[in-house]
Amino acid sequence: DIQMTQSPSSLSASVGERVIITCRASQTVTTHLNWFQQKPGKAPKLLIYATSSLVVGVPSRFSGSGSATDFTLTITSLQPEDFATYYCQQTYTTLRTFGQGTKVDMK
Amino acid sequence: EVQLVESGGALVQPGGSLRLSCAASGITFSLYNMNWVRQAPGKGLEWVSYISDSSSTIYYADSVKGRFTISRDNAKDSLYLQMNSLRDEDTAIYYCARDMIQVLITGLKHHNAMDLWGQGTTVTVSS
């Protein structure tokens, strides 16, 4: 199975800050990499698919990049509604796997 | 309204069985590939199973293979997860989620990305 490792596991940031979350795969997933946001008590929400494609309705401050084994999710100017946990997920293999999550909280 | 609604979660003893359902509304259910994803208390997300639109292709996570069975009834706009031989570690919120379809001029493009989720149903395995 492909293992997905996110870093950091948690971070504290202020409104307006730029936030970068990284996701590393144990082997190549080409560009089959998605990002989700989850708030407490809620279902996950798809933000970005296929590494860099923004879901309709997701603010443009979110962006994704990378390929093969190394990927990043960037939030250019953190907003109050962005405090949440973020997960990457590979869909290159039939056994889709998530990263362990990165919790973004308020500094 | 476009939504997925799970049901069937309950408290069950180890070794027991449970059947989860996911009812779709507001979408053409038969077009979509579907998934089950779970989240143990205080933990991250774990993909559980996938079924294609026509049920021709099915995959399971190693942790549930041989114990869980995914199925669907397109006539009833419903997805199911039959869970047997339940263990303590199966305790989780179970979400159903559809894979995204992009409408292009050339036709429909399927993406392996879960763009619509239900609210989840809670399964607790405990004696």
PDB file of C-alpha atoms in Angstrom:
ATOM      1  CA  ASP A   1       0.000   0.000   0.000  1.00  0.00           C
ATOM      2  CA  ILE A   2       1.071   3.573  -0.595  1.00  0.00           C
ATOM      3  CA  GLN A   3       1.675   5.481   2.621  1.00  0.00           C
ATOM      4  CA  MET A   4       0.889   9.200   2.742  1.00  0.00           C
ATOM      5  CA  THR A   5       2.733  11.378   5.239  1.00  0.00           C
ATOM      6  CA  GLN A   6       1.690  14.949   5.937  1.00  0.00           C
ATOM      7  CA  SER A   7       3.763  17.603   7.638  1.00  0.00           C
ATOM      8  CA  PRO A   8       3.401  19.232   9.932  1.00  0.00           C
ATOM      9  CA  SER A   9       0.798  17.285  11.937  1.00  0.00           C
ATOM     10  CA  SER A  10      -0.372  20.575  13.374  1.00  0.00           C
ATOM     11  CA  LEU A  11       0.394  24.239  13.054  1.00  0.00           C
ATOM     12  CA  SER A  12      -0.667  27.509  14.596  1.00  0.00           C
ATOM     13  CA  ALA A  13      -1.177  30.499  12.372  1.00  0.00           C
ATOM     14  CA  SER A  14      -2.779  33.928  12.353  1.00  0.00           C
ATOM     15  CA  VAL A  15      -5.397  35.357  10.037  1.00  0.00           C
ATOM     16  CA  GLY A  16      -3.706  36.687   6.925  1.00  0.00           C
ATOM     17  CA  GLU A  17      -0.724  34.344   7.147  1.00  0.00           C
ATOM     18  CA  ARG A  18       0.422  32.101   4.344  1.00  0.00           C
ATOM     19  CA  VAL A  19       0.132  28.427   5.248  1.00  0.00           C
ATOM     20  CA  ILE A  20       1.826  25.541   3.481  1.00  0.00           C
ATOM     21  CA  ILE A  21       1.058  21.884   4.168  1.00  0.00           C
ATOM     22  CA  THR A  22       3.097  19.145   2.573  1.00  0.00           C
ATOM     23  CA  CYS A  23       2.154  15.588   1.684  1.00  0.00           C
ATOM     24  CA  ARG A  24       4.661  12.907   0.732  1.00  0.00           C
ATOM     25  CA  ALA A  25       3.824   9.547  -0.850  1.00  0.00           C
ATOM     26  CA  SER A  26       5.871   6.409  -0.230  1.00  0.00           C
ATOM     27  CA  GLN A  27       5.932   5.857  -4.007  1.00  0.00           C
ATOM     28  CA  THR A  28       4.809   7.810  -7.007  1.00  0.00           C
ATOM     29  CA  VAL A  29       1.129   8.685  -7.325  1.00  0.00           C
ATOM     30  CA  THR A  30       1.785  10.806 -10.449  1.00  0.00           C
ATOM     31  CA  THR A  31      -0.800  13.608 -10.025  1.00  0.00           C
ATOM     32  CA  HIS A  32      -3.564  11.522  -8.428  1.00  0.00           C
ATOM     33  CA  LEU A  33      -3.638  13.571  -5.264  1.00  0.00           C
ATOM     34  CA  ASN A  34      -6.622  15.252  -3.616  1.00  0.00           C
ATOM     35  CA  TRP A  35      -6.963  17.634  -0.666  1.00  0.00           C
ATOM     36  CA  PHE A  36      -9.845  17.766   1.813  1.00  0.00           C
ATOM     37  CA  GLN A  37     -10.812  20.136   4.591  1.00  0.00           C
ATOM     38  CA  GLN A  38     -12.671  18.900   7.661  1.00  0.00           C
ATOM     39  CA  LYS A  39     -14.164  20.944  10.461  1.00  0.00           C
ATOM     40  CA  PRO A  40     -15.157  19.432  13.833  1.00  0.00           C
ATOM     41  CA  GLY A  41     -18.350  17.402  13.660  1.00  0.00           C
ATOM     42  CA  LYS A  42     -18.634  17.819   9.902  1.00  0.00           C
ATOM     43  CA  ALA A  43     -17.998  15.652   6.873  1.00  0.00           C
ATOM     44  CA  PRO A  44     -14.852  16.307   4.848  1.00  0.00           C
ATOM     45  CA  LYS A  45     -15.019  18.740   1.961  1.00  0.00           C
ATOM     46  CA  LEU A  46     -13.095  18.313  -1.277  1.00  0.00           C
ATOM     47  CA  LEU A  47     -10.921  21.361  -2.009  1.00  0.00           C
ATOM     48  CA  ILE A  48      -8.519  20.286  -4.743  1.00  0.00           C
ATOM     49  CA  TYR A  49      -8.397  17.263  -7.035  1.00  0.00           C
ATOM     50  CA  ALA A  50      -5.752  15.940  -9.392  1.00  0.00           C
ATOM     51  CA  THR A  51      -3.035  17.853  -7.503  1.00  0.00           C
ATOM     52  CA  SER A  52      -3.971  21.356  -8.593  1.00  0.00           C
ATOM     53  CA  SER A  53      -7.564  21.577  -9.839  1.00  0.00           C
ATOM     54  CA  LEU A  54      -9.676  23.764  -7.587  1.00  0.00           C
ATOM     55  CA  VAL A  55     -13.219  22.581  -6.918  1.00  0.00           C
ATOM     56  CA  VAL A  56     -15.861  25.027  -8.089  1.00  0.00           C
ATOM     57  CA  GLY A  57     -16.785  27.361  -5.254  1.00  0.00           C
ATOM     58  CA  VAL A  58     -13.555  26.905  -3.295  1.00  0.00           C
ATOM     59  CA  PRO A  59     -11.791  30.239  -2.729  1.00  0.00           C
ATOM     60  CA  SER A  60      -8.776  30.959  -4.905  1.00  0.00           C
ATOM     61  CA  ARG A  61      -6.563  31.440  -1.835  1.00  0.00           C
ATOM     62  CA  PHE A  62      -6.316  27.636  -1.849  1.00  0.00           C
ATOM     63  CA  SER A  63      -3.916  26.070  -4.317  1.00  0.00           C
ATOM     64  CA  GLY A  64      -2.180  22.760  -4.812  1.00  0.00           C
ATOM     65  CA  SER A  65       0.997  21.717  -6.536  1.00  0.00           C
ATOM     66  CA  GLY A  66       3.443  18.859  -6.896  1.00  0.00           C
ATOM     67  CA  SER A  67       3.883  15.568  -8.676  1.00  0.00           C
ATOM     68  CA  ALA A  68       5.138  12.018  -8.170  1.00  0.00           C
ATOM     69  CA  THR A  69       5.775  11.837  -4.415  1.00  0.00           C
ATOM     70  CA  ASP A  70       5.791  15.423  -3.128  1.00  0.00           C
ATOM     71  CA  PHE A  71       2.793  17.719  -2.929  1.00  0.00           C
ATOM     72  CA  THR A  72       1.790  20.948  -1.234  1.00  0.00           C
ATOM     73  CA  LEU A  73      -1.422  22.683  -0.260  1.00  0.00           C
ATOM     74  CA  THR A  74      -1.030  26.446   0.081  1.00  0.00           C
ATOM     75  CA  ILE A  75      -3.428  28.886   1.669  1.00  0.00           C
ATOM     76  CA  THR A  76      -2.185  32.319   0.632  1.00  0.00           C
ATOM     77  CA  SER A  77      -4.001  34.389   3.245  1.00  0.00           C
ATOM     78  CA  LEU A  78      -5.558  32.388   6.049  1.00  0.00           C
ATOM     79  CA  GLN A  79      -9.132  33.345   6.870  1.00  0.00           C
ATOM     80  CA  PRO A  80     -11.064  32.629  10.093  1.00  0.00           C
ATOM     81  CA  GLU A  81     -13.136  29.956   8.339  1.00  0.00           C
ATOM     82  CA  ASP A  82      -9.970  28.087   7.281  1.00  0.00           C
ATOM     83  CA  PHE A  83      -9.132  26.817  10.759  1.00  0.00           C
ATOM     84  CA  ALA A  84      -9.705  23.108  10.273  1.00  0.00           C
ATOM     85  CA  THR A  85      -7.950  19.816   9.643  1.00  0.00           C
ATOM     86  CA  TYR A  86      -6.624  19.116   6.155  1.00  0.00           C
ATOM     87  CA  TYR A  87      -6.081  15.700   4.585  1.00  0.00           C
ATOM     88  CA  CYS A  88      -4.346  14.624   1.416  1.00  0.00           C
ATOM     89  CA  GLN A  89      -5.445  11.438  -0.348  1.00  0.00           C
ATOM     90  CA  GLN A  90      -3.901   9.469  -3.172  1.00  0.00           C
ATOM     91  CA  THR A  91      -6.106   7.780  -5.746  1.00  0.00           C
ATOM     92  CA  TYR A  92      -3.351   6.363  -7.945  1.00  0.00           C
ATOM     93  CA  THR A  93      -3.954   2.857  -6.656  1.00  0.00           C
ATOM     94  CA  THR A  94      -7.242   1.094  -6.067  1.00  0.00           C
ATOM     95  CA  LEU A  95      -6.496   1.196  -2.343  1.00  0.00           C
ATOM     96  CA  ARG A  96      -6.964   4.896  -1.794  1.00  0.00           C
ATOM     97  CA  THR A  97      -5.077   6.172   1.227  1.00  0.00           C
ATOM     98  CA  PHE A  98      -5.259   9.370   3.245  1.00  0.00           C
ATOM     99  CA  GLY A  99      -2.542  11.242   5.028  1.00  0.00           C
ATOM    100  CA  GLN A 100      -2.848  11.449   8.805  1.00  0.00           C
ATOM    101  CA  GLY A 101      -4.093  15.036   8.686  1.00  0.00           C
ATOM    102  CA  THR A 102      -2.771  18.504   9.506  1.00  0.00           C
ATOM    103  CA  LYS A 103      -4.652  20.531  12.074  1.00  0.00           C
ATOM    104  CA  VAL A 104      -4.516  24.288  11.516  1.00  0.00           C
ATOM    105  CA  ASP A 105      -5.447  26.284  14.597  1.00  0.00           C
ATOM    106  CA  MET A 106      -5.291  29.862  15.692  1.00  0.00           C
ATOM    107  CA  LYS A 107      -2.037  31.268  17.029  1.00  0.00           C
TER     108      LYS A 107
ATOM    109  CA  GLU B   1     -31.695  19.013  -2.708  1.00  0.00           C
ATOM    110  CA  VAL B   2     -28.486  17.240  -3.603  1.00  0.00           C
ATOM    111  CA  GLN B   3     -27.551  15.031  -0.672  1.00  0.00           C
ATOM    112  CA  LEU B   4     -26.445  11.684   0.644  1.00  0.00           C
ATOM    113  CA  VAL B   5     -27.982  10.424   3.868  1.00  0.00           C
ATOM    114  CA  GLU B   6     -26.507   7.493   5.761  1.00  0.00           C
ATOM    115  CA  SER B   7     -28.410   5.322   8.206  1.00  0.00           C
ATOM    116  CA  GLY B   8     -28.082   2.035  10.046  1.00  0.00           C
ATOM    117  CA  GLY B   9     -25.391   2.876  12.558  1.00  0.00           C
ATOM    118  CA  ALA B  10     -25.812   1.311  15.978  1.00  0.00           C
ATOM    119  CA  LEU B  11     -24.141  -0.210  19.026  1.00  0.00           C
ATOM    120  CA  VAL B  12     -23.221  -3.821  18.250  1.00  0.00           C
ATOM    121  CA  GLN B  13     -21.242  -6.492  20.072  1.00  0.00           C
ATOM    122  CA  PRO B  14     -17.902  -7.780  18.758  1.00  0.00           C
ATOM    123  CA  GLY B  15     -18.515 -10.486  16.197  1.00  0.00           C
ATOM    124  CA  GLY B  16     -21.863  -9.019  15.265  1.00  0.00           C
ATOM    125  CA  SER B  17     -23.198  -7.697  11.979  1.00  0.00           C
ATOM    126  CA  LEU B  18     -24.659  -4.454  10.743  1.00  0.00           C
ATOM    127  CA  ARG B  19     -25.906  -3.093   7.432  1.00  0.00           C
ATOM    128  CA  LEU B  20     -25.401   0.555   6.598  1.00  0.00           C
ATOM    129  CA  SER B  21     -27.417   2.367   3.962  1.00  0.00           C
ATOM    130  CA  CYS B  22     -26.828   5.568   2.038  1.00  0.00           C
ATOM    131  CA  ALA B  23     -29.750   7.193   0.257  1.00  0.00           C
ATOM    132  CA  ALA B  24     -29.006   9.600  -2.558  1.00  0.00           C
ATOM    133  CA  SER B  25     -31.294  12.404  -3.647  1.00  0.00           C
ATOM    134  CA  GLY B  26     -31.041  15.212  -6.170  1.00  0.00           C
ATOM    135  CA  ILE B  27     -28.477  13.337  -8.280  1.00  0.00           C
ATOM    136  CA  THR B  28     -28.529  10.718 -11.033  1.00  0.00           C
ATOM    137  CA  PHE B  29     -27.168   8.094  -8.699  1.00  0.00           C
ATOM    138  CA  SER B  30     -26.582   5.465 -11.379  1.00  0.00           C
ATOM    139  CA  LEU B  31     -23.909   7.613 -13.047  1.00  0.00           C
ATOM    140  CA  TYR B  32     -21.653   7.840 -10.015  1.00  0.00           C
ATOM    141  CA  ASN B  33     -18.980   5.620  -8.568  1.00  0.00           C
ATOM    142  CA  MET B  34     -19.388   5.486  -4.784  1.00  0.00           C
ATOM    143  CA  ASN B  35     -17.276   4.989  -1.678  1.00  0.00           C
ATOM    144  CA  TRP B  36     -17.434   4.347   2.048  1.00  0.00           C
ATOM    145  CA  VAL B  37     -14.970   6.188   4.267  1.00  0.00           C
ATOM    146  CA  ARG B  38     -14.726   5.910   8.043  1.00  0.00           C
ATOM    147  CA  GLN B  39     -13.269   7.919  10.892  1.00  0.00           C
ATOM    148  CA  ALA B  40     -12.538   6.415  14.276  1.00  0.00           C
ATOM    149  CA  PRO B  41     -13.086   8.684  17.303  1.00  0.00           C
ATOM    150  CA  GLY B  42     -10.430  11.402  17.347  1.00  0.00           C
ATOM    151  CA  LYS B  43      -8.605   9.854  14.396  1.00  0.00           C
ATOM    152  CA  GLY B  44      -8.087  10.548  10.713  1.00  0.00           C
ATOM    153  CA  LEU B  45      -9.948   9.411   7.644  1.00  0.00           C
ATOM    154  CA  GLU B  46      -9.747   5.836   6.356  1.00  0.00           C
ATOM    155  CA  TRP B  47     -11.055   4.842   2.955  1.00  0.00           C
ATOM    156  CA  VAL B  48     -13.043   1.592   3.290  1.00  0.00           C
ATOM    157  CA  SER B  49     -14.537   0.534  -0.028  1.00  0.00           C
ATOM    158  CA  TYR B  50     -15.397   1.552  -3.596  1.00  0.00           C
ATOM    159  CA  ILE B  51     -18.050   0.428  -6.059  1.00  0.00           C
ATOM    160  CA  SER B  52     -18.357   1.500  -9.668  1.00  0.00           C
ATOM    161  CA  ASP B  53     -21.549   2.885 -11.190  1.00  0.00           C
ATOM    162  CA  SER B  54     -22.636  -0.482 -12.570  1.00  0.00           C
ATOM    163  CA  SER B  55     -21.272  -2.532  -9.629  1.00  0.00           C
ATOM    164  CA  SER B  56     -18.805  -4.190 -12.003  1.00  0.00           C
ATOM    165  CA  THR B  57     -15.754  -3.037 -10.044  1.00  0.00           C
ATOM    166  CA  ILE B  58     -15.384  -3.272  -6.278  1.00  0.00           C
ATOM    167  CA  TYR B  59     -12.409  -2.632  -3.992  1.00  0.00           C
ATOM    168  CA  TYR B  60     -11.855  -2.937  -0.255  1.00  0.00           C
ATOM    169  CA  ALA B  61      -9.274  -1.752   2.217  1.00  0.00           C
ATOM    170  CA  ASP B  62      -7.206  -4.615   3.593  1.00  0.00           C
ATOM    171  CA  SER B  63      -8.594  -3.918   7.066  1.00  0.00           C
ATOM    172  CA  VAL B  64     -12.136  -4.914   6.038  1.00  0.00           C
ATOM    173  CA  LYS B  65     -11.591  -7.337   3.157  1.00  0.00           C
ATOM    174  CA  GLY B  66     -13.487 -10.574   3.687  1.00  0.00           C
ATOM    175  CA  ARG B  67     -15.708  -9.050   6.376  1.00  0.00           C
ATOM    176  CA  PHE B  68     -17.451  -6.126   4.649  1.00  0.00           C
ATOM    177  CA  THR B  69     -19.476  -6.169   1.430  1.00  0.00           C
ATOM    178  CA  ILE B  70     -20.362  -3.076  -0.570  1.00  0.00           C
ATOM    179  CA  SER B  71     -23.364  -3.064  -2.875  1.00  0.00           C
ATOM    180  CA  ARG B  72     -25.803  -0.683  -4.507  1.00  0.00           C
ATOM    181  CA  ASP B  73     -29.304  -0.596  -5.929  1.00  0.00           C
ATOM    182  CA  ASN B  74     -29.498   2.007  -8.653  1.00  0.00           C
ATOM    183  CA  ALA B  75     -33.262   1.601  -8.918  1.00  0.00           C
ATOM    184  CA  LYS B  76     -33.512   2.692  -5.285  1.00  0.00           C
ATOM    185  CA  ASP B  77     -30.717   5.326  -5.463  1.00  0.00           C
ATOM    186  CA  SER B  78     -29.052   3.545  -2.576  1.00  0.00           C
ATOM    187  CA  LEU B  79     -25.626   2.346  -1.472  1.00  0.00           C
ATOM    188  CA  TYR B  80     -25.047  -0.306   1.181  1.00  0.00           C
ATOM    189  CA  LEU B  81     -22.298  -1.672   3.387  1.00  0.00           C
ATOM    190  CA  GLN B  82     -22.819  -5.081   4.965  1.00  0.00           C
ATOM    191  CA  MET B  83     -20.472  -5.384   7.920  1.00  0.00           C
ATOM    192  CA  ASN B  84     -19.836  -8.833   9.438  1.00  0.00           C
ATOM    193  CA  SER B  85     -17.484 -10.113  12.127  1.00  0.00           C
ATOM    194  CA  LEU B  86     -17.260  -6.642  13.602  1.00  0.00           C
ATOM    195  CA  ARG B  87     -14.296  -5.746  15.793  1.00  0.00           C
ATOM    196  CA  ASP B  88     -13.657  -3.021  18.334  1.00  0.00           C
ATOM    197  CA  GLU B  89     -11.450  -1.246  15.800  1.00  0.00           C
ATOM    198  CA  ASP B  90     -14.393  -0.898  13.396  1.00  0.00           C
ATOM    199  CA  THR B  91     -15.882   1.691  15.760  1.00  0.00           C
ATOM    200  CA  ALA B  92     -16.167   4.863  13.699  1.00  0.00           C
ATOM    201  CA  ILE B  93     -18.336   7.332  11.880  1.00  0.00           C
ATOM    202  CA  TYR B  94     -19.050   5.888   8.452  1.00  0.00           C
ATOM    203  CA  TYR B  95     -19.500   8.268   5.529  1.00  0.00           C
ATOM    204  CA  CYS B  96     -20.702   7.524   2.044  1.00  0.00           C
ATOM    205  CA  ALA B  97     -19.186   9.677  -0.665  1.00  0.00           C
ATOM    206  CA  ARG B  98     -19.568   9.924  -4.404  1.00  0.00           C
ATOM    207  CA  ASP B  99     -16.774  10.313  -6.923  1.00  0.00           C
ATOM    208  CA  MET B 100     -16.823  13.482  -8.962  1.00  0.00           C
ATOM    209  CA  ILE B 101     -18.078  13.677 -12.540  1.00  0.00           C
ATOM    210  CA  GLN B 102     -17.039  16.562 -14.739  1.00  0.00           C
ATOM    211  CA  VAL B 103     -19.369  17.485 -17.582  1.00  0.00           C
ATOM    212  CA  LEU B 104     -17.358  18.272 -20.706  1.00  0.00           C
ATOM    213  CA  ILE B 105     -18.387  19.069 -24.263  1.00  0.00           C
ATOM    214  CA  THR B 106     -17.040  15.650 -25.212  1.00  0.00           C
ATOM    215  CA  GLY B 107     -19.017  13.890 -22.509  1.00  0.00           C
ATOM    216  CA  LEU B 108     -18.689  12.908 -18.858  1.00  0.00           C
ATOM    217  CA  LYS B 109     -15.278  12.605 -17.234  1.00  0.00           C
ATOM    218  CA  HIS B 110     -15.023  10.562 -14.067  1.00  0.00           C
ATOM    219  CA  HIS B 111     -12.552  11.687 -11.403  1.00  0.00           C
ATOM    220  CA  ASN B 112     -11.304   9.669  -8.460  1.00  0.00           C
ATOM    221  CA  ALA B 113     -12.177  12.471  -6.052  1.00  0.00           C
ATOM    222  CA  MET B 114     -14.973  12.396  -3.492  1.00  0.00           C
ATOM    223  CA  ASP B 115     -16.939  15.603  -3.974  1.00  0.00           C
ATOM    224  CA  LEU B 116     -20.200  14.889  -2.141  1.00  0.00           C
ATOM    225  CA  TRP B 117     -20.366  13.351   1.337  1.00  0.00           C
ATOM    226  CA  GLY B 118     -23.143  12.347   3.663  1.00  0.00           C
ATOM    227  CA  GLN B 119     -23.301  13.479   7.279  1.00  0.00           C
ATOM    228  CA  GLY B 120     -22.156  10.078   8.542  1.00  0.00           C
ATOM    229  CA  THR B 121     -23.613   7.334  10.693  1.00  0.00           C
ATOM    230  CA  THR B 122     -21.997   6.090  13.907  1.00  0.00           C
ATOM    231  CA  VAL B 123     -21.047   2.465  14.434  1.00  0.00           C
ATOM    232  CA  THR B 124     -19.924   1.430  17.916  1.00  0.00           C
ATOM    233  CA  VAL B 125     -18.564  -2.058  18.469  1.00  0.00           C
ATOM    234  CA  SER B 126     -18.422  -2.868  22.153  1.00  0.00           C
ATOM    235  CA  SER B 127     -19.469  -5.517  24.617  1.00  0.00           C
TER     236      SER B 127
END
